[in-house]
Amino acid sequence: MMAGYEEQFHCEAGSIVKAKVRSGLYVGEVVELNRPRALVKVLAVLKHPEQGDLHQPYNPDVAMFHERRALSYTEKTTVLLRDLEGYAGAVPDYQESLRAAVAAEIESLDRLNRWTAKSLETMIGLQKEYKLD
């Protein structure tokens, strides 16, 4: 546990928190504290987990391309206290939050795909200009 962490954020059973779990981000309720972890019940999805091998990001040619599903509504998961922060405001509806998180992830991947295509086109043009082909 980080020194001074509890001074920055104090949580207890019943606290509503943002929880980073693998590559996803959730709103949840702290069910139980077992330092240095907390048991958190998922209430909403803020960011959908990323797909593929997290140790080799953006590499489609890995031995196992992982499919990562969002944690389910009321699913309980253990989270390190350092991966929790307070959450203020109304808790979003789980289905609506999941829909928005999936749409945001798809939009992000589409943008990355378009960037990749544009970059490839530019690099092929440079390769020809450099007379490397």
PDB file of N, CA and C in Angstrom, residues 7-107:
ATOM      1  N   GLU A   7      -4.939   8.844   3.263  1.00  0.00           N
ATOM      2  CA  GLU A   7      -5.205  10.263   3.463  1.00  0.00           C
ATOM      3  C   GLU A   7      -5.828  10.858   2.206  1.00  0.00           C
ATOM      4  N   GLN A   8      -5.446  10.357   1.036  1.00  0.00           N
ATOM      5  CA  GLN A   8      -5.951  10.883  -0.224  1.00  0.00           C
ATOM      6  C   GLN A   8      -7.372  10.380  -0.494  1.00  0.00           C
ATOM      7  N   PHE A   9      -7.650   9.123  -0.232  1.00  0.00           N
ATOM      8  CA  PHE A   9      -8.953   8.537  -0.531  1.00  0.00           C
ATOM      9  C   PHE A   9      -9.294   7.526   0.540  1.00  0.00           C
ATOM     10  N   HIS A  10     -10.375   7.782   1.219  1.00  0.00           N
ATOM     11  CA  HIS A  10     -10.824   6.872   2.265  1.00  0.00           C
ATOM     12  C   HIS A  10     -12.069   6.154   1.765  1.00  0.00           C
ATOM     13  N   CYS A  11     -12.032   4.837   1.742  1.00  0.00           N
ATOM     14  CA  CYS A  11     -13.233   4.105   1.359  1.00  0.00           C
ATOM     15  C   CYS A  11     -13.574   3.104   2.440  1.00  0.00           C
ATOM     16  N   GLU A  12     -14.821   2.753   2.472  1.00  0.00           N
ATOM     17  CA  GLU A  12     -15.314   1.777   3.433  1.00  0.00           C
ATOM     18  C   GLU A  12     -16.442   1.020   2.757  1.00  0.00           C
ATOM     19  N   ALA A  13     -16.925  -0.030   3.390  1.00  0.00           N
ATOM     20  CA  ALA A  13     -18.043  -0.783   2.832  1.00  0.00           C
ATOM     21  C   ALA A  13     -19.190   0.184   2.572  1.00  0.00           C
ATOM     22  N   GLY A  14     -19.750   0.097   1.372  1.00  0.00           N
ATOM     23  CA  GLY A  14     -20.838   0.988   0.981  1.00  0.00           C
ATOM     24  C   GLY A  14     -20.390   2.160   0.129  1.00  0.00           C
ATOM     25  N   SER A  15     -19.085   2.447   0.086  1.00  0.00           N
ATOM     26  CA  SER A  15     -18.586   3.556  -0.739  1.00  0.00           C
ATOM     27  C   SER A  15     -18.799   3.249  -2.215  1.00  0.00           C
ATOM     28  N   ILE A  16     -19.181   4.286  -2.967  1.00  0.00           N
ATOM     29  CA  ILE A  16     -19.306   4.156  -4.420  1.00  0.00           C
ATOM     30  C   ILE A  16     -17.985   4.637  -5.014  1.00  0.00           C
ATOM     31  N   VAL A  17     -17.377   3.806  -5.851  1.00  0.00           N
ATOM     32  CA  VAL A  17     -16.018   4.052  -6.343  1.00  0.00           C
ATOM     33  C   VAL A  17     -15.924   3.821  -7.850  1.00  0.00           C
ATOM     34  N   LYS A  18     -14.849   4.385  -8.433  1.00  0.00           N
ATOM     35  CA  LYS A  18     -14.392   3.995  -9.764  1.00  0.00           C
ATOM     36  C   LYS A  18     -13.345   2.925  -9.516  1.00  0.00           C
ATOM     37  N   ALA A  19     -13.420   1.838 -10.258  1.00  0.00           N
ATOM     38  CA  ALA A  19     -12.480   0.736 -10.079  1.00  0.00           C
ATOM     39  C   ALA A  19     -11.834   0.376 -11.410  1.00  0.00           C
ATOM     40  N   LYS A  20     -10.495   0.414 -11.437  1.00  0.00           N
ATOM     41  CA  LYS A  20      -9.758  -0.035 -12.614  1.00  0.00           C
ATOM     42  C   LYS A  20      -9.554  -1.537 -12.470  1.00  0.00           C
ATOM     43  N   VAL A  21     -10.065  -2.292 -13.428  1.00  0.00           N
ATOM     44  CA  VAL A  21      -9.931  -3.750 -13.405  1.00  0.00           C
ATOM     45  C   VAL A  21      -9.394  -4.170 -14.764  1.00  0.00           C
ATOM     46  N   ARG A  22      -8.161  -4.705 -14.766  1.00  0.00           N
ATOM     47  CA  ARG A  22      -7.440  -5.009 -15.975  1.00  0.00           C
ATOM     48  C   ARG A  22      -7.442  -3.755 -16.854  1.00  0.00           C
ATOM     49  N   SER A  23      -8.026  -3.757 -18.016  1.00  0.00           N
ATOM     50  CA  SER A  23      -8.005  -2.545 -18.838  1.00  0.00           C
ATOM     51  C   SER A  23      -9.370  -1.865 -18.891  1.00  0.00           C
ATOM     52  N   GLY A  24     -10.297  -2.275 -18.025  1.00  0.00           N
ATOM     53  CA  GLY A  24     -11.617  -1.667 -17.974  1.00  0.00           C
ATOM     54  C   GLY A  24     -11.741  -0.708 -16.802  1.00  0.00           C
ATOM     55  N   LEU A  25     -12.793   0.095 -16.810  1.00  0.00           N
ATOM     56  CA  LEU A  25     -13.057   1.029 -15.719  1.00  0.00           C
ATOM     57  C   LEU A  25     -14.542   0.933 -15.382  1.00  0.00           C
ATOM     58  N   TYR A  26     -14.824   0.771 -14.100  1.00  0.00           N
ATOM     59  CA  TYR A  26     -16.181   0.505 -13.644  1.00  0.00           C
ATOM     60  C   TYR A  26     -16.576   1.430 -12.505  1.00  0.00           C
ATOM     61  N   VAL A  27     -17.890   1.590 -12.311  1.00  0.00           N
ATOM     62  CA  VAL A  27     -18.430   2.185 -11.096  1.00  0.00           C
ATOM     63  C   VAL A  27     -18.917   1.007 -10.272  1.00  0.00           C
ATOM     64  N   GLY A  28     -18.563   1.005  -9.007  1.00  0.00           N
ATOM     65  CA  GLY A  28     -18.983  -0.098  -8.159  1.00  0.00           C
ATOM     66  C   GLY A  28     -19.171   0.324  -6.719  1.00  0.00           C
ATOM     67  N   GLU A  29     -19.666  -0.604  -5.947  1.00  0.00           N
ATOM     68  CA  GLU A  29     -19.862  -0.391  -4.512  1.00  0.00           C
ATOM     69  C   GLU A  29     -18.894  -1.290  -3.752  1.00  0.00           C
ATOM     70  N   VAL A  30     -18.174  -0.706  -2.806  1.00  0.00           N
ATOM     71  CA  VAL A  30     -17.275  -1.500  -1.974  1.00  0.00           C
ATOM     72  C   VAL A  30     -18.144  -2.359  -1.062  1.00  0.00           C
ATOM     73  N   VAL A  31     -17.935  -3.671  -1.140  1.00  0.00           N
ATOM     74  CA  VAL A  31     -18.699  -4.607  -0.333  1.00  0.00           C
ATOM     75  C   VAL A  31     -17.933  -4.944   0.938  1.00  0.00           C
ATOM     76  N   GLU A  32     -16.619  -5.056   0.789  1.00  0.00           N
ATOM     77  CA  GLU A  32     -15.779  -5.506   1.903  1.00  0.00           C
ATOM     78  C   GLU A  32     -14.356  -5.024   1.684  1.00  0.00           C
ATOM     79  N   LEU A  33     -13.685  -4.658   2.767  1.00  0.00           N
ATOM     80  CA  LEU A  33     -12.271  -4.266   2.696  1.00  0.00           C
ATOM     81  C   LEU A  33     -11.413  -5.379   3.266  1.00  0.00           C
ATOM     82  N   ASN A  34     -10.437  -5.804   2.509  1.00  0.00           N
ATOM     83  CA  ASN A  34      -9.447  -6.802   2.933  1.00  0.00           C
ATOM     84  C   ASN A  34      -8.101  -6.266   2.486  1.00  0.00           C
ATOM     85  N   ARG A  35      -7.599  -5.281   3.193  1.00  0.00           N
ATOM     86  CA  ARG A  35      -6.387  -4.570   2.781  1.00  0.00           C
ATOM     87  C   ARG A  35      -5.297  -5.528   2.348  1.00  0.00           C
ATOM     88  N   PRO A  36      -4.639  -5.291   1.235  1.00  0.00           N
ATOM     89  CA  PRO A  36      -4.648  -4.073   0.428  1.00  0.00           C
ATOM     90  C   PRO A  36      -5.687  -4.091  -0.693  1.00  0.00           C
ATOM     91  N   ARG A  37      -6.703  -4.935  -0.572  1.00  0.00           N
ATOM     92  CA  ARG A  37      -7.723  -5.043  -1.612  1.00  0.00           C
ATOM     93  C   ARG A  37      -9.102  -4.723  -1.049  1.00  0.00           C
ATOM     94  N   ALA A  38     -10.025  -4.503  -1.985  1.00  0.00           N
ATOM     95  CA  ALA A  38     -11.424  -4.339  -1.622  1.00  0.00           C
ATOM     96  C   ALA A  38     -12.247  -5.231  -2.545  1.00  0.00           C
ATOM     97  N   LEU A  39     -13.324  -5.767  -2.018  1.00  0.00           N
ATOM     98  CA  LEU A  39     -14.272  -6.513  -2.834  1.00  0.00           C
ATOM     99  C   LEU A  39     -15.290  -5.494  -3.330  1.00  0.00           C
ATOM    100  N   VAL A  40     -15.432  -5.397  -4.659  1.00  0.00           N
ATOM    101  CA  VAL A  40     -16.272  -4.369  -5.268  1.00  0.00           C
ATOM    102  C   VAL A  40     -17.358  -5.042  -6.099  1.00  0.00           C
ATOM    103  N   LYS A  41     -18.590  -4.553  -5.945  1.00  0.00           N
ATOM    104  CA  LYS A  41     -19.735  -5.026  -6.729  1.00  0.00           C
ATOM    105  C   LYS A  41     -19.935  -4.048  -7.888  1.00  0.00           C
ATOM    106  N   VAL A  42     -19.889  -4.552  -9.113  1.00  0.00           N
ATOM    107  CA  VAL A  42     -19.989  -3.728 -10.318  1.00  0.00           C
ATOM    108  C   VAL A  42     -21.412  -3.200 -10.499  1.00  0.00           C
ATOM    109  N   LEU A  43     -21.504  -1.883 -10.752  1.00  0.00           N
ATOM    110  CA  LEU A  43     -22.795  -1.238 -10.974  1.00  0.00           C
ATOM    111  C   LEU A  43     -22.917  -0.622 -12.369  1.00  0.00           C
ATOM    112  N   ALA A  44     -21.774  -0.243 -12.973  1.00  0.00           N
ATOM    113  CA  ALA A  44     -21.794   0.380 -14.303  1.00  0.00           C
ATOM    114  C   ALA A  44     -20.423   0.237 -14.953  1.00  0.00           C
ATOM    115  N   VAL A  45     -20.382   0.388 -16.263  1.00  0.00           N
ATOM    116  CA  VAL A  45     -19.142   0.297 -17.049  1.00  0.00           C
ATOM    117  C   VAL A  45     -18.803   1.685 -17.577  1.00  0.00           C
ATOM    118  N   LEU A  46     -17.603   2.185 -17.257  1.00  0.00           N
ATOM    119  CA  LEU A  46     -17.162   3.477 -17.779  1.00  0.00           C
ATOM    120  C   LEU A  46     -16.268   3.315 -18.999  1.00  0.00           C
ATOM    121  N   LYS A  47     -15.455   2.250 -19.021  1.00  0.00           N
ATOM    122  CA  LYS A  47     -14.584   1.961 -20.158  1.00  0.00           C
ATOM    123  C   LYS A  47     -14.535   0.455 -20.344  1.00  0.00           C
ATOM    124  N   HIS A  48     -14.829   0.013 -21.557  1.00  0.00           N
ATOM    125  CA  HIS A  48     -14.813  -1.426 -21.843  1.00  0.00           C
ATOM    126  C   HIS A  48     -13.369  -1.914 -21.875  1.00  0.00           C
ATOM    127  N   PRO A  49     -13.097  -3.131 -21.384  1.00  0.00           N
ATOM    128  CA  PRO A  49     -11.732  -3.675 -21.455  1.00  0.00           C
ATOM    129  C   PRO A  49     -11.249  -3.804 -22.900  1.00  0.00           C
ATOM    130  N   GLU A  50      -9.931  -3.661 -23.073  1.00  0.00           N
ATOM    131  CA  GLU A  50      -9.319  -3.786 -24.391  1.00  0.00           C
ATOM    132  C   GLU A  50      -9.171  -5.252 -24.771  1.00  0.00           C
ATOM    133  N   GLN A  51      -9.150  -5.486 -26.067  1.00  0.00           N
ATOM    134  CA  GLN A  51      -9.020  -6.839 -26.598  1.00  0.00           C
ATOM    135  C   GLN A  51      -7.558  -7.115 -26.942  1.00  0.00           C
ATOM    136  N   GLY A  52      -7.219  -8.393 -27.086  1.00  0.00           N
ATOM    137  CA  GLY A  52      -5.870  -8.766 -27.487  1.00  0.00           C
ATOM    138  C   GLY A  52      -4.954  -9.007 -26.305  1.00  0.00           C
ATOM    139  N   ASP A  53      -3.671  -9.125 -26.594  1.00  0.00           N
ATOM    140  CA  ASP A  53      -2.647  -9.380 -25.575  1.00  0.00           C
ATOM    141  C   ASP A  53      -2.189  -8.046 -25.002  1.00  0.00           C
ATOM    142  N   LEU A  54      -2.457  -7.822 -23.729  1.00  0.00           N
ATOM    143  CA  LEU A  54      -2.109  -6.547 -23.100  1.00  0.00           C
ATOM    144  C   LEU A  54      -0.600  -6.328 -23.032  1.00  0.00           C
ATOM    145  N   HIS A  55       0.178  -7.404 -23.103  1.00  0.00           N
ATOM    146  CA  HIS A  55       1.635  -7.282 -23.062  1.00  0.00           C
ATOM    147  C   HIS A  55       2.217  -6.957 -24.436  1.00  0.00           C
ATOM    148  N   GLN A  56       1.410  -7.159 -25.470  1.00  0.00           N
ATOM    149  CA  GLN A  56       1.817  -6.825 -26.837  1.00  0.00           C
ATOM    150  C   GLN A  56       0.671  -6.058 -27.508  1.00  0.00           C
ATOM    151  N   PRO A  57       0.423  -4.824 -27.046  1.00  0.00           N
ATOM    152  CA  PRO A  57      -0.722  -4.075 -27.571  1.00  0.00           C
ATOM    153  C   PRO A  57      -0.627  -3.830 -29.072  1.00  0.00           C
ATOM    154  N   TYR A  58      -1.775  -3.861 -29.710  1.00  0.00           N
ATOM    155  CA  TYR A  58      -1.928  -3.590 -31.142  1.00  0.00           C
ATOM    156  C   TYR A  58      -1.214  -4.610 -32.019  1.00  0.00           C
ATOM    157  N   ASN A  59      -0.903  -5.777 -31.470  1.00  0.00           N
ATOM    158  CA  ASN A  59      -0.283  -6.833 -32.260  1.00  0.00           C
ATOM    159  C   ASN A  59      -1.328  -7.924 -32.497  1.00  0.00           C
ATOM    160  N   PRO A  60      -1.819  -8.058 -33.733  1.00  0.00           N
ATOM    161  CA  PRO A  60      -2.822  -9.084 -34.004  1.00  0.00           C
ATOM    162  C   PRO A  60      -2.226 -10.480 -34.173  1.00  0.00           C
ATOM    163  N   ASP A  61      -0.892 -10.561 -34.273  1.00  0.00           N
ATOM    164  CA  ASP A  61      -0.223 -11.835 -34.561  1.00  0.00           C
ATOM    165  C   ASP A  61       0.347 -12.489 -33.306  1.00  0.00           C
ATOM    166  N   VAL A  62      -0.426 -12.502 -32.244  1.00  0.00           N
ATOM    167  CA  VAL A  62       0.025 -13.122 -30.996  1.00  0.00           C
ATOM    168  C   VAL A  62      -0.522 -14.542 -30.919  1.00  0.00           C
ATOM    169  N   ALA A  63       0.094 -15.350 -30.054  1.00  0.00           N
ATOM    170  CA  ALA A  63      -0.333 -16.746 -29.925  1.00  0.00           C
ATOM    171  C   ALA A  63      -1.795 -16.845 -29.495  1.00  0.00           C
ATOM    172  N   MET A  64      -2.202 -15.962 -28.579  1.00  0.00           N
ATOM    173  CA  MET A  64      -3.595 -15.983 -28.123  1.00  0.00           C
ATOM    174  C   MET A  64      -4.124 -14.549 -28.070  1.00  0.00           C
ATOM    175  N   PHE A  65      -5.082 -14.256 -28.936  1.00  0.00           N
ATOM    176  CA  PHE A  65      -5.714 -12.937 -28.955  1.00  0.00           C
ATOM    177  C   PHE A  65      -6.894 -12.996 -27.987  1.00  0.00           C
ATOM    178  N   HIS A  66      -6.745 -12.343 -26.846  1.00  0.00           N
ATOM    179  CA  HIS A  66      -7.734 -12.457 -25.777  1.00  0.00           C
ATOM    180  C   HIS A  66      -9.002 -11.668 -26.066  1.00  0.00           C
ATOM    181  N   GLU A  67     -10.138 -12.308 -25.820  1.00  0.00           N
ATOM    182  CA  GLU A  67     -11.422 -11.613 -25.810  1.00  0.00           C
ATOM    183  C   GLU A  67     -11.693 -11.246 -24.358  1.00  0.00           C
ATOM    184  N   ARG A  68     -11.904  -9.970 -24.105  1.00  0.00           N
ATOM    185  CA  ARG A  68     -12.189  -9.526 -22.739  1.00  0.00           C
ATOM    186  C   ARG A  68     -13.588  -8.956 -22.681  1.00  0.00           C
ATOM    187  N   ARG A  69     -14.432  -9.593 -21.885  1.00  0.00           N
ATOM    188  CA  ARG A  69     -15.792  -9.126 -21.683  1.00  0.00           C
ATOM    189  C   ARG A  69     -15.813  -8.149 -20.511  1.00  0.00           C
ATOM    190  N   ALA A  70     -16.762  -7.245 -20.536  1.00  0.00           N
ATOM    191  CA  ALA A  70     -16.963  -6.358 -19.394  1.00  0.00           C
ATOM    192  C   ALA A  70     -17.482  -7.196 -18.230  1.00  0.00           C
ATOM    193  N   LEU A  71     -17.145  -6.776 -17.025  1.00  0.00           N
ATOM    194  CA  LEU A  71     -17.694  -7.442 -15.853  1.00  0.00           C
ATOM    195  C   LEU A  71     -19.208  -7.241 -15.838  1.00  0.00           C
ATOM    196  N   SER A  72     -19.931  -8.226 -15.355  1.00  0.00           N
ATOM    197  CA  SER A  72     -21.389  -8.200 -15.355  1.00  0.00           C
ATOM    198  C   SER A  72     -21.954  -7.327 -14.242  1.00  0.00           C
ATOM    199  N   TYR A  73     -23.204  -6.955 -14.397  1.00  0.00           N
ATOM    200  CA  TYR A  73     -23.915  -6.177 -13.388  1.00  0.00           C
ATOM    201  C   TYR A  73     -23.957  -6.965 -12.073  1.00  0.00           C
ATOM    202  N   THR A  74     -23.549  -6.368 -11.024  1.00  0.00           N
ATOM    203  CA  THR A  74     -23.452  -6.897  -9.646  1.00  0.00           C
ATOM    204  C   THR A  74     -22.373  -7.977  -9.476  1.00  0.00           C
ATOM    205  N   GLU A  75     -21.582  -8.226 -10.513  1.00  0.00           N
ATOM    206  CA  GLU A  75     -20.463  -9.162 -10.365  1.00  0.00           C
ATOM    207  C   GLU A  75     -19.500  -8.585  -9.335  1.00  0.00           C
ATOM    208  N   LYS A  76     -18.957  -9.447  -8.499  1.00  0.00           N
ATOM    209  CA  LYS A  76     -18.018  -8.994  -7.473  1.00  0.00           C
ATOM    210  C   LYS A  76     -16.603  -9.345  -7.901  1.00  0.00           C
ATOM    211  N   THR A  77     -15.698  -8.395  -7.684  1.00  0.00           N
ATOM    212  CA  THR A  77     -14.303  -8.584  -8.052  1.00  0.00           C
ATOM    213  C   THR A  77     -13.413  -7.930  -7.011  1.00  0.00           C
ATOM    214  N   THR A  78     -12.230  -8.483  -6.808  1.00  0.00           N
ATOM    215  CA  THR A  78     -11.287  -7.861  -5.880  1.00  0.00           C
ATOM    216  C   THR A  78     -10.434  -6.854  -6.638  1.00  0.00           C
ATOM    217  N   VAL A  79     -10.222  -5.712  -6.006  1.00  0.00           N
ATOM    218  CA  VAL A  79      -9.486  -4.616  -6.634  1.00  0.00           C
ATOM    219  C   VAL A  79      -8.500  -4.070  -5.613  1.00  0.00           C
ATOM    220  N   LEU A  80      -7.265  -3.842  -6.049  1.00  0.00           N
ATOM    221  CA  LEU A  80      -6.296  -3.205  -5.163  1.00  0.00           C
ATOM    222  C   LEU A  80      -6.787  -1.806  -4.806  1.00  0.00           C
ATOM    223  N   LEU A  81      -6.573  -1.391  -3.567  1.00  0.00           N
ATOM    224  CA  LEU A  81      -7.011  -0.068  -3.128  1.00  0.00           C
ATOM    225  C   LEU A  81      -6.422   1.036  -3.993  1.00  0.00           C
ATOM    226  N   ARG A  82      -5.207   0.844  -4.491  1.00  0.00           N
ATOM    227  CA  ARG A  82      -4.593   1.871  -5.343  1.00  0.00           C
ATOM    228  C   ARG A  82      -5.324   2.031  -6.668  1.00  0.00           C
ATOM    229  N   ASP A  83      -6.147   1.042  -7.040  1.00  0.00           N
ATOM    230  CA  ASP A  83      -6.897   1.106  -8.289  1.00  0.00           C
ATOM    231  C   ASP A  83      -8.334   1.580  -8.081  1.00  0.00           C
ATOM    232  N   LEU A  84      -8.592   2.157  -6.913  1.00  0.00           N
ATOM    233  CA  LEU A  84      -9.908   2.708  -6.603  1.00  0.00           C
ATOM    234  C   LEU A  84      -9.807   4.207  -6.422  1.00  0.00           C
ATOM    235  N   GLU A  85     -10.852   4.907  -6.795  1.00  0.00           N
ATOM    236  CA  GLU A  85     -10.964   6.324  -6.463  1.00  0.00           C
ATOM    237  C   GLU A  85     -12.442   6.613  -6.236  1.00  0.00           C
ATOM    238  N   GLY A  86     -12.706   7.690  -5.542  1.00  0.00           N
ATOM    239  CA  GLY A  86     -14.087   8.042  -5.244  1.00  0.00           C
ATOM    240  C   GLY A  86     -14.871   8.336  -6.513  1.00  0.00           C
ATOM    241  N   TYR A  87     -16.167   8.093  -6.454  1.00  0.00           N
ATOM    242  CA  TYR A  87     -17.054   8.400  -7.572  1.00  0.00           C
ATOM    243  C   TYR A  87     -18.166   9.291  -7.044  1.00  0.00           C
ATOM    244  N   ALA A  88     -18.334  10.433  -7.672  1.00  0.00           N
ATOM    245  CA  ALA A  88     -19.391  11.366  -7.274  1.00  0.00           C
ATOM    246  C   ALA A  88     -20.439  11.415  -8.375  1.00  0.00           C
ATOM    247  N   GLY A  89     -21.660  11.638  -8.006  1.00  0.00           N
ATOM    248  CA  GLY A  89     -22.721  11.752  -8.996  1.00  0.00           C
ATOM    249  C   GLY A  89     -23.577  10.505  -9.032  1.00  0.00           C
ATOM    250  N   ALA A  90     -24.567  10.558  -9.899  1.00  0.00           N
ATOM    251  CA  ALA A  90     -25.495   9.432 -10.034  1.00  0.00           C
ATOM    252  C   ALA A  90     -24.792   8.257 -10.716  1.00  0.00           C
ATOM    253  N   VAL A  91     -25.087   7.071 -10.248  1.00  0.00           N
ATOM    254  CA  VAL A  91     -24.538   5.861 -10.862  1.00  0.00           C
ATOM    255  C   VAL A  91     -25.327   5.594 -12.141  1.00  0.00           C
ATOM    256  N   PRO A  92     -24.632   5.488 -13.279  1.00  0.00           N
ATOM    257  CA  PRO A  92     -25.342   5.232 -14.547  1.00  0.00           C
ATOM    258  C   PRO A  92     -26.022   3.867 -14.541  1.00  0.00           C
ATOM    259  N   ASP A  93     -27.064   3.727 -15.347  1.00  0.00           N
ATOM    260  CA  ASP A  93     -27.710   2.445 -15.556  1.00  0.00           C
ATOM    261  C   ASP A  93     -26.688   1.498 -16.199  1.00  0.00           C
ATOM    262  N   TYR A  94     -26.621   0.262 -15.731  1.00  0.00           N
ATOM    263  CA  TYR A  94     -25.600  -0.674 -16.223  1.00  0.00           C
ATOM    264  C   TYR A  94     -25.720  -0.876 -17.737  1.00  0.00           C
ATOM    265  N   GLN A  95     -26.916  -1.202 -18.245  1.00  0.00           N
ATOM    266  CA  GLN A  95     -27.071  -1.487 -19.679  1.00  0.00           C
ATOM    267  C   GLN A  95     -26.704  -0.278 -20.530  1.00  0.00           C
ATOM    268  N   GLU A  96     -27.146   0.900 -20.119  1.00  0.00           N
ATOM    269  CA  GLU A  96     -26.817   2.121 -20.866  1.00  0.00           C
ATOM    270  C   GLU A  96     -25.317   2.402 -20.814  1.00  0.00           C
ATOM    271  N   SER A  97     -24.703   2.190 -19.651  1.00  0.00           N
ATOM    272  CA  SER A  97     -23.263   2.431 -19.529  1.00  0.00           C
ATOM    273  C   SER A  97     -22.475   1.434 -20.365  1.00  0.00           C
ATOM    274  N   LEU A  98     -22.919   0.187 -20.398  1.00  0.00           N
ATOM    275  CA  LEU A  98     -22.253  -0.833 -21.221  1.00  0.00           C
ATOM    276  C   LEU A  98     -22.389  -0.470 -22.699  1.00  0.00           C
ATOM    277  N   ARG A  99     -23.576  -0.059 -23.107  1.00  0.00           N
ATOM    278  CA  ARG A  99     -23.806   0.333 -24.510  1.00  0.00           C
ATOM    279  C   ARG A  99     -22.871   1.486 -24.885  1.00  0.00           C
ATOM    280  N   ALA A 100     -22.774   2.490 -24.029  1.00  0.00           N
ATOM    281  CA  ALA A 100     -21.917   3.655 -24.307  1.00  0.00           C
ATOM    282  C   ALA A 100     -20.440   3.263 -24.319  1.00  0.00           C
ATOM    283  N   ALA A 101     -20.018   2.391 -23.390  1.00  0.00           N
ATOM    284  CA  ALA A 101     -18.616   1.969 -23.330  1.00  0.00           C
ATOM    285  C   ALA A 101     -18.231   1.154 -24.560  1.00  0.00           C
ATOM    286  N   VAL A 102     -19.123   0.270 -25.010  1.00  0.00           N
ATOM    287  CA  VAL A 102     -18.851  -0.525 -26.219  1.00  0.00           C
ATOM    288  C   VAL A 102     -18.778   0.401 -27.432  1.00  0.00           C
ATOM    289  N   ALA A 103     -19.707   1.342 -27.541  1.00  0.00           N
ATOM    290  CA  ALA A 103     -19.701   2.281 -28.670  1.00  0.00           C
ATOM    291  C   ALA A 103     -18.420   3.117 -28.674  1.00  0.00           C
ATOM    292  N   ALA A 104     -17.980   3.571 -27.515  1.00  0.00           N
ATOM    293  CA  ALA A 104     -16.749   4.370 -27.423  1.00  0.00           C
ATOM    294  C   ALA A 104     -15.531   3.541 -27.831  1.00  0.00           C
ATOM    295  N   GLU A 105     -15.483   2.274 -27.420  1.00  0.00           N
ATOM    296  CA  GLU A 105     -14.351   1.411 -27.772  1.00  0.00           C
ATOM    297  C   GLU A 105     -14.341   1.136 -29.280  1.00  0.00           C
ATOM    298  N   ILE A 106     -15.513   0.893 -29.860  1.00  0.00           N
ATOM    299  CA  ILE A 106     -15.601   0.668 -31.301  1.00  0.00           C
ATOM    300  C   ILE A 106     -15.167   1.925 -32.058  1.00  0.00           C
ATOM    301  N   GLU A 107     -15.620   3.090 -31.604  1.00  0.00           N
ATOM    302  CA  GLU A 107     -15.228   4.350 -32.242  1.00  0.00           C
ATOM    303  C   GLU A 107     -13.715   4.559 -32.158  1.00  0.00           C
TER     304      GLU A 107
END
